[in-house]
Amino acid sequence: MFSKYALLILPSSNRVYADSSIALTGAEVELFGQVALGGRLGEIRQELIGGVPYVTFGVDGGLSGREVALLSNVSTAYALFAVEGELLRPVELSRLDRFDDDLITIQKYQGKTNEQFTKLLVNVTLLASEFGREVLDRKLAVLDPLCGRGTTLNQALMYGWDAAGLDVDLKDFEAYAAFIQTWLKRKRIKHQAQLGPVRRDRRIVARRLTITLAAEKDDYKAGVTQQLDVVNADTKAAAEFFRPQSFHLVVADAPYGVRHGAHSATAGLARSPLDLLRSAVPGWARLLKPGGALGISWNTFVARRESAAVVLADAGLEVMDYGPYLRLAHRVDQAINRDILVARKVVNPAKRAAVSAVDAARLAADSDGE
Ligand SMILES: C[S@@+](CC[C@H](N)C(=O)[O-])C[C@H]1O[C@@H](n2cnc3c(N)ncnc32)[C@H](O)[C@@H]1O
């Protein structure tokens, strides 16, 4: 039997996305459906119920507990209902969230990437990777190579993942280092932090904050921990600070090319984010694991989507240019029209073919022996 569900979105999304919140949620739900739920969601629509907009969808046989747990992480999800005739029956959401949500909401500063948007960016990147279906079962590692004061890092920690970041702005680095250490202490979360210079040839080349933490004391004792690793350096040198192929996801909100108070110096530097992307994306791509994905958001008023896509393709990544991935652009304000590009690092096809040839030979040898 086909069961219908209605997803109510967080009221604050309307403020963040103005008219686009329902359409963006529709695209995100479609991606969750295609990837994490193996194509089981159908008839995804925007509907008014009692005068309130919902994203509705249908599922053959109803949602399993695991499917509800996956959909609970849609970035705008506020409440989920099963539609039964004219009535809505609440379905309890169970988010991945490991910590109180003030980890993500307390910090307020000019130039902050909105937290709901950051979660959308993380989710659509995750769903392009080979790891989208495993999100309930394993810890991933995310790098934000333009991390500012850590909105992506905090979202990754919230999901229970390892988080790494890099930003050239010393004020941002210091503000984030102060915030996260104070927050961990105030919440009595067991952790160990190290903050200090990175030296090469007796020269200081960067500053680095590394923290080992765990939401539960017992996990910390057992060594089941999360790592946070933040470097204050130019992102073009990202590959000097992190091991190749160590991240499942790379997620970044690129400079918007508009002046943001405290960010005026760096915004001026990156009038067009394309130059920055051209010089940095090849290094970021090297840090991705095969099967991993890279997601960037940027202001289309300063760089065209096609141009940004070429930069990603030139770095050997496969750009996701179909269906819901083409419906993520939205207006932020008069100066910013934001879009998202996601691309994945395809597992080397030659290697894959070689592995299957070995498997085939083994199978043949096995059946010969029978
Ligand atoms: C749109 S902001 C990201 C804000 C971040 N997501 C947050 O919520 O705090 C872009 C960031 O890119 C950083 N940036 C610009 N050029 C850079 C470079 N060459 N290397 C490292 N970071 C850079 C800026 O300092 C800024 O923090």
Coordinates of C-alpha atoms and ligand atoms in Angstrom, one line a residue:
M1 CA 0.0 0.0 0.0
F2 CA 1.2 3.5 -0.9
S3 CA 1.5 5.7 2.2
K4 CA 1.6 9.4 2.0
Y5 CA 3.7 11.7 4.3
A6 CA 3.9 15.4 4.8
L7 CA 7.1 17.2 5.9
L8 CA 6.7 20.5 7.7
I9 CA 9.7 22.8 7.4
L10 CA 11.4 24.9 10.1
P11 CA 9.6 28.2 10.3
S12 CA 13.0 29.9 10.2
S13 CA 13.7 28.6 6.7
N14 CA 11.3 31.1 5.3
R15 CA 13.5 33.9 6.6
V16 CA 16.7 32.2 5.3
Y17 CA 15.4 31.4 1.8
A18 CA 12.4 33.7 1.4
D19 CA 10.3 32.1 -1.4
S20 CA 12.7 29.2 -2.1
S21 CA 12.5 27.2 1.1
I22 CA 9.9 24.7 0.0
A23 CA 11.4 24.2 -3.5
L24 CA 14.9 23.6 -1.9
T25 CA 13.4 21.2 0.6
G26 CA 11.7 19.3 -2.3
A27 CA 15.1 19.0 -4.1
E28 CA 16.8 17.8 -0.9
V29 CA 14.1 15.2 -0.1
E30 CA 14.3 14.0 -3.7
L31 CA 18.1 13.4 -3.3
F32 CA 17.5 11.6 0.1
G33 CA 14.9 9.5 -1.7
Q34 CA 17.1 8.6 -4.7
V35 CA 20.3 7.8 -2.7
A36 CA 19.7 7.0 0.9
L37 CA 16.3 5.4 0.5
G38 CA 17.2 3.6 -2.7
G39 CA 14.6 5.4 -5.0
R40 CA 11.6 4.5 -2.7
L41 CA 10.1 8.0 -2.5
G42 CA 7.6 9.0 -5.1
E43 CA 5.2 11.8 -6.0
I44 CA 7.3 14.5 -4.2
R45 CA 5.2 17.6 -4.2
Q46 CA 4.8 21.0 -2.6
E47 CA 1.3 21.2 -1.1
L48 CA -0.8 23.5 1.1
I49 CA -2.5 21.6 4.0
G50 CA -4.7 23.8 6.1
G51 CA -3.1 26.8 4.4
V52 CA 0.4 25.8 5.5
P53 CA 3.0 24.7 2.9
Y54 CA 4.4 21.1 3.2
V55 CA 6.6 18.9 1.1
T56 CA 4.6 15.7 0.6
F57 CA 5.7 12.3 -0.8
G58 CA 4.6 8.7 -1.0
V59 CA 6.3 5.4 -0.1
D60 CA 5.2 1.9 -0.9
G61 CA 4.5 0.1 2.3
G62 CA 5.3 3.1 4.5
L63 CA 8.6 4.4 5.9
S64 CA 10.7 2.0 8.0
G65 CA 12.3 3.2 11.2
R66 CA 15.7 3.5 9.4
E67 CA 14.2 5.5 6.6
V68 CA 12.6 7.9 9.1
A69 CA 16.0 8.2 10.8
L70 CA 17.6 9.1 7.5
L71 CA 14.9 11.7 6.5
S72 CA 15.0 13.2 10.0
N73 CA 18.3 14.9 8.8
V74 CA 16.8 16.9 6.0
S75 CA 18.1 20.4 6.7
T76 CA 14.8 22.1 7.1
A77 CA 12.9 19.2 8.7
Y78 CA 10.7 20.5 11.6
A79 CA 8.0 17.7 11.8
L80 CA 6.9 14.7 9.8
F81 CA 3.4 13.4 9.5
A82 CA 1.7 10.4 8.0
V83 CA -1.3 11.7 6.0
E84 CA -4.3 9.5 6.9
G85 CA -7.4 10.7 5.1
E86 CA -7.9 14.3 6.2
L87 CA -5.7 13.9 9.3
L88 CA -2.0 14.1 10.0
R89 CA -0.4 11.6 12.4
P90 CA 2.9 12.7 13.9
V91 CA 5.9 10.6 13.1
E92 CA 8.7 11.2 15.6
L93 CA 11.9 12.4 14.0
S94 CA 15.2 11.0 15.2
R95 CA 18.1 13.2 14.1
L96 CA 21.8 12.2 14.1
D97 CA 22.4 15.2 16.4
R98 CA 25.0 14.4 19.0
F99 CA 25.1 17.7 20.9
D100 CA 22.8 20.6 21.9
D101 CA 21.9 22.6 18.9
D102 CA 23.4 25.8 20.4
L103 CA 26.7 24.4 19.1
I104 CA 25.5 25.6 15.7
T105 CA 23.3 28.6 16.6
I106 CA 25.2 30.6 19.3
Q107 CA 27.8 32.2 17.2
K108 CA 26.6 35.2 15.3
Y109 CA 28.9 37.2 13.1
Q110 CA 29.0 39.0 9.8
G111 CA 30.0 36.6 7.0
K112 CA 28.6 33.5 8.8
T113 CA 27.1 31.0 6.4
N114 CA 23.6 30.4 7.5
E115 CA 23.4 27.1 9.5
Q116 CA 20.4 25.6 7.8
F117 CA 22.1 26.3 4.4
T118 CA 25.3 24.8 5.7
K119 CA 23.4 21.6 6.6
L120 CA 21.8 21.5 3.1
L121 CA 25.3 21.9 1.5
V122 CA 26.7 19.1 3.7
N123 CA 23.7 16.8 3.0
V124 CA 23.7 17.2 -0.8
T125 CA 27.4 16.6 -0.9
L126 CA 27.0 13.5 1.3
L127 CA 24.3 12.2 -1.0
A128 CA 26.6 12.5 -4.1
S129 CA 29.3 10.5 -2.4
E130 CA 29.4 6.7 -2.1
F131 CA 28.8 7.1 1.6
G132 CA 25.3 8.5 1.6
R133 CA 23.6 5.3 2.6
E134 CA 26.1 4.6 5.4
V135 CA 25.4 7.8 7.3
L136 CA 23.6 6.0 10.2
D137 CA 26.3 3.4 10.6
R138 CA 29.7 5.0 10.4
K139 CA 31.7 8.1 11.2
L140 CA 32.8 10.2 8.2
A141 CA 35.5 12.9 7.9
V142 CA 34.7 16.3 6.5
L143 CA 37.1 19.1 5.4
D144 CA 35.9 22.7 5.0
P145 CA 38.9 24.4 3.3
L146 CA 37.3 27.9 3.7
C147 CA 35.9 27.3 7.2
G148 CA 35.6 30.8 8.6
R149 CA 34.3 30.5 12.2
G150 CA 33.3 26.9 11.7
T151 CA 29.7 26.5 10.8
T152 CA 30.5 23.4 8.7
L153 CA 32.8 22.1 11.3
N154 CA 30.1 22.4 14.0
Q155 CA 27.6 20.7 11.7
A156 CA 30.0 17.8 11.1
L157 CA 30.6 17.4 14.9
M158 CA 26.8 17.5 15.4
Y159 CA 26.6 14.5 13.0
G160 CA 29.2 12.7 15.1
W161 CA 31.9 13.0 12.4
D162 CA 35.5 14.2 12.3
A163 CA 35.8 17.8 11.2
A164 CA 38.8 19.6 9.7
G165 CA 39.0 23.2 8.5
L166 CA 41.3 25.8 7.1
D167 CA 41.0 29.5 6.9
V168 CA 43.5 32.3 6.1
D169 CA 41.9 34.8 8.4
L170 CA 43.6 34.8 11.8
K171 CA 40.7 36.6 13.5
D172 CA 38.3 33.9 12.3
F173 CA 40.7 31.2 13.5
E174 CA 41.1 32.8 16.9
A175 CA 37.4 33.5 17.3
Y176 CA 36.5 29.8 16.5
A177 CA 39.3 28.4 18.7
A178 CA 38.0 30.5 21.6
F179 CA 34.3 29.6 21.0
I180 CA 34.7 25.9 20.6
Q181 CA 36.9 25.5 23.7
T182 CA 34.6 27.6 25.9
W183 CA 31.6 25.7 24.6
L184 CA 33.1 22.3 25.3
K185 CA 34.0 23.3 28.8
R186 CA 30.7 24.9 29.5
K187 CA 28.9 21.7 28.3
R188 CA 31.3 19.5 30.3
I189 CA 32.1 17.5 27.2
K190 CA 35.2 15.4 27.7
H191 CA 38.0 16.6 25.4
Q192 CA 41.7 17.3 25.0
A193 CA 42.8 20.4 23.0
Q194 CA 46.1 21.5 21.6
L195 CA 46.7 24.9 20.1
G196 CA 50.0 26.1 18.7
P197 CA 52.2 27.0 15.8
V198 CA 53.1 24.7 12.9
R199 CA 56.8 25.0 12.1
R200 CA 58.6 24.1 9.0
D201 CA 62.4 24.7 8.6
R202 CA 62.2 26.6 11.9
R203 CA 59.7 29.0 10.4
I204 CA 56.1 29.3 11.7
V205 CA 53.9 28.5 8.6
A206 CA 50.5 28.2 10.3
R207 CA 48.6 27.9 13.6
R208 CA 46.7 24.8 14.4
L209 CA 44.0 23.7 16.8
T210 CA 43.4 20.0 17.3
I211 CA 40.8 18.6 19.7
T212 CA 39.9 15.0 20.6
L213 CA 36.4 14.8 22.0
A214 CA 33.4 12.5 22.7
A215 CA 29.8 13.3 23.5
E216 CA 29.8 10.5 26.1
K217 CA 32.4 10.1 28.9
D218 CA 32.5 6.3 28.4
D219 CA 33.2 6.7 24.7
Y220 CA 36.1 9.0 25.4
K221 CA 37.6 6.5 27.9
A222 CA 37.2 3.7 25.3
G223 CA 38.9 5.8 22.6
V224 CA 35.7 6.2 20.5
T225 CA 36.3 9.8 19.8
Q226 CA 35.8 12.6 17.2
Q227 CA 38.6 14.7 15.9
L228 CA 38.5 18.5 15.2
D229 CA 41.5 19.9 13.4
V230 CA 41.6 23.5 12.3
V231 CA 44.5 25.2 10.5
N232 CA 45.1 29.0 10.0
A233 CA 46.7 29.0 6.6
D234 CA 46.0 29.7 2.9
T235 CA 43.8 27.0 1.5
K236 CA 46.0 26.7 -1.6
A237 CA 48.4 24.9 0.7
A238 CA 45.7 22.6 2.1
A239 CA 47.5 19.5 0.8
E240 CA 50.5 20.4 3.0
F241 CA 48.5 20.0 6.2
F242 CA 46.3 17.0 5.7
R243 CA 47.0 13.5 4.3
P244 CA 45.9 12.6 0.8
Q245 CA 42.6 10.8 0.5
S246 CA 41.7 11.4 4.1
F247 CA 38.2 13.0 3.7
H248 CA 34.9 11.5 2.6
L249 CA 33.6 15.0 1.9
V250 CA 35.0 18.5 1.2
V251 CA 32.4 21.2 1.7
A252 CA 33.0 25.0 1.3
D253 CA 31.1 28.2 1.1
A254 CA 33.3 30.3 -1.2
P255 CA 33.8 34.1 -0.7
Y256 CA 30.9 36.0 -2.1
G257 CA 32.8 38.8 -3.7
V258 CA 30.8 41.4 -1.6
R259 CA 32.0 43.4 1.3
H260 CA 31.1 42.0 4.8
G261 CA 32.5 44.3 7.4
A262 CA 35.2 42.3 9.2
H263 CA 35.7 40.3 6.0
S264 CA 36.4 43.3 3.7
A265 CA 40.1 42.4 3.4
T266 CA 39.6 38.8 2.2
A267 CA 36.5 39.7 0.2
G268 CA 38.5 42.2 -1.7
L269 CA 41.1 39.5 -2.3
A270 CA 38.6 37.1 -3.7
R271 CA 36.5 39.4 -5.9
S272 CA 36.0 36.5 -8.2
P273 CA 36.0 33.2 -6.3
L274 CA 37.0 31.5 -9.6
D275 CA 40.7 32.4 -9.2
L276 CA 40.7 31.0 -5.7
L277 CA 38.9 27.8 -6.9
R278 CA 41.2 27.3 -9.8
S279 CA 44.3 27.4 -7.6
A280 CA 42.8 25.5 -4.7
V281 CA 40.4 22.8 -6.1
P282 CA 43.2 20.4 -7.4
G283 CA 44.6 20.3 -3.8
W284 CA 41.2 19.8 -2.3
A285 CA 40.5 17.0 -4.8
R286 CA 43.7 15.2 -3.7
L287 CA 42.5 15.2 -0.1
L288 CA 39.2 13.4 -1.0
K289 CA 38.9 9.6 -0.7
P290 CA 37.9 7.8 -3.9
G291 CA 34.1 7.8 -3.8
G292 CA 34.1 11.0 -1.9
A293 CA 32.4 14.3 -3.0
L294 CA 33.1 18.0 -3.0
G295 CA 30.3 20.6 -2.6
I296 CA 30.8 24.3 -3.0
S297 CA 28.4 27.2 -2.8
W298 CA 29.1 30.6 -4.3
N299 CA 27.5 33.8 -5.6
T300 CA 26.5 33.4 -9.3
F301 CA 26.6 37.2 -9.7
V302 CA 30.4 37.0 -9.6
A303 CA 31.0 33.6 -11.3
R304 CA 28.9 31.6 -13.7
R305 CA 27.9 28.0 -12.9
E306 CA 29.4 26.7 -16.1
S307 CA 32.8 28.3 -15.2
A308 CA 32.8 26.9 -11.7
A309 CA 31.8 23.4 -13.2
V310 CA 34.8 23.6 -15.5
V311 CA 37.2 24.1 -12.6
L312 CA 35.8 21.0 -10.8
A313 CA 35.9 18.9 -14.0
D314 CA 39.5 20.0 -14.7
A315 CA 40.5 18.7 -11.3
G316 CA 39.2 15.2 -12.4
L317 CA 35.9 15.4 -10.6
E318 CA 32.6 14.3 -12.0
V319 CA 30.1 17.2 -11.7
M320 CA 26.5 16.3 -10.7
D321 CA 24.6 18.1 -13.3
Y322 CA 21.1 16.6 -13.3
G323 CA 17.7 16.7 -11.6
P324 CA 17.7 18.0 -8.1
Y325 CA 21.3 19.2 -8.3
L326 CA 20.1 21.8 -10.9
R327 CA 17.5 23.1 -8.5
L328 CA 19.5 24.3 -5.6
A329 CA 20.1 28.0 -6.7
H330 CA 18.3 30.6 -4.7
R331 CA 18.3 34.4 -4.0
V332 CA 19.9 35.5 -0.7
D333 CA 19.7 39.2 -1.1
Q334 CA 20.1 41.9 -3.7
A335 CA 23.9 41.3 -4.1
I336 CA 23.9 37.5 -3.8
N337 CA 22.3 34.7 -5.8
R338 CA 23.7 31.5 -4.3
D339 CA 24.1 28.2 -6.1
I340 CA 25.6 24.8 -5.2
L341 CA 27.9 22.7 -7.3
V342 CA 28.6 19.1 -6.2
A343 CA 31.1 16.8 -7.8
R344 CA 32.5 13.4 -6.9
K345 CA 35.8 11.7 -7.1
V346 CA 35.1 8.7 -9.1
V347 CA 36.8 5.5 -8.1
N348 CA 39.5 4.9 -10.7
P349 CA 37.6 2.9 -13.4
A350 CA 40.8 1.1 -14.5
K351 CA 41.4 -0.1 -10.9
R352 CA 37.8 -1.2 -10.6
A353 CA 38.0 -3.2 -13.9
A354 CA 41.3 -4.8 -12.7
V355 CA 39.7 -5.8 -9.4
S356 CA 36.7 -7.3 -11.1
A357 CA 39.0 -9.2 -13.5
V358 CA 40.8 -10.7 -10.5
D359 CA 37.5 -11.6 -8.9
A360 CA 36.3 -13.2 -12.1
A361 CA 39.6 -15.2 -12.4
R362 CA 39.1 -16.3 -8.7
L363 CA 35.5 -17.3 -9.3
A364 CA 36.6 -19.3 -12.4
A365 CA 39.3 -21.0 -10.4
D366 CA 36.9 -21.9 -7.6
S367 CA 34.3 -23.4 -10.0
D368 CA 37.1 -25.4 -11.8
G369 CA 38.1 -26.9 -8.5
E370 CA 34.5 -28.1 -7.7
Ligands
LIG1 C1 31.9 32.8 2.8 S1 33.2 32.7 4.0 C2 32.9 31.1 4.8 C3 32.2 31.3 6.1 C4 32.1 30.1 6.9 N1 31.3 29.0 6.2 C5 31.4 30.4 8.3 O1 30.2 30.1 8.4 O2 32.0 31.0 9.1 C6 34.6 32.4 3.0 C7 35.8 32.2 3.8 O3 36.9 32.0 2.9 C8 38.1 32.5 3.6 N2 39.1 32.6 2.5 C9 39.2 33.4 1.5 N3 40.3 33.2 0.8 C10 41.0 32.2 1.4 C11 42.3 31.6 1.2 N4 43.0 31.9 0.1 N5 42.6 30.6 2.0 C12 41.9 30.3 3.1 N6 40.7 30.9 3.4 C13 40.3 31.9 2.6 C14 37.7 33.8 4.2 O4 38.5 34.2 5.2 C15 36.2 33.4 4.7 O5 36.3 33.1 6.0

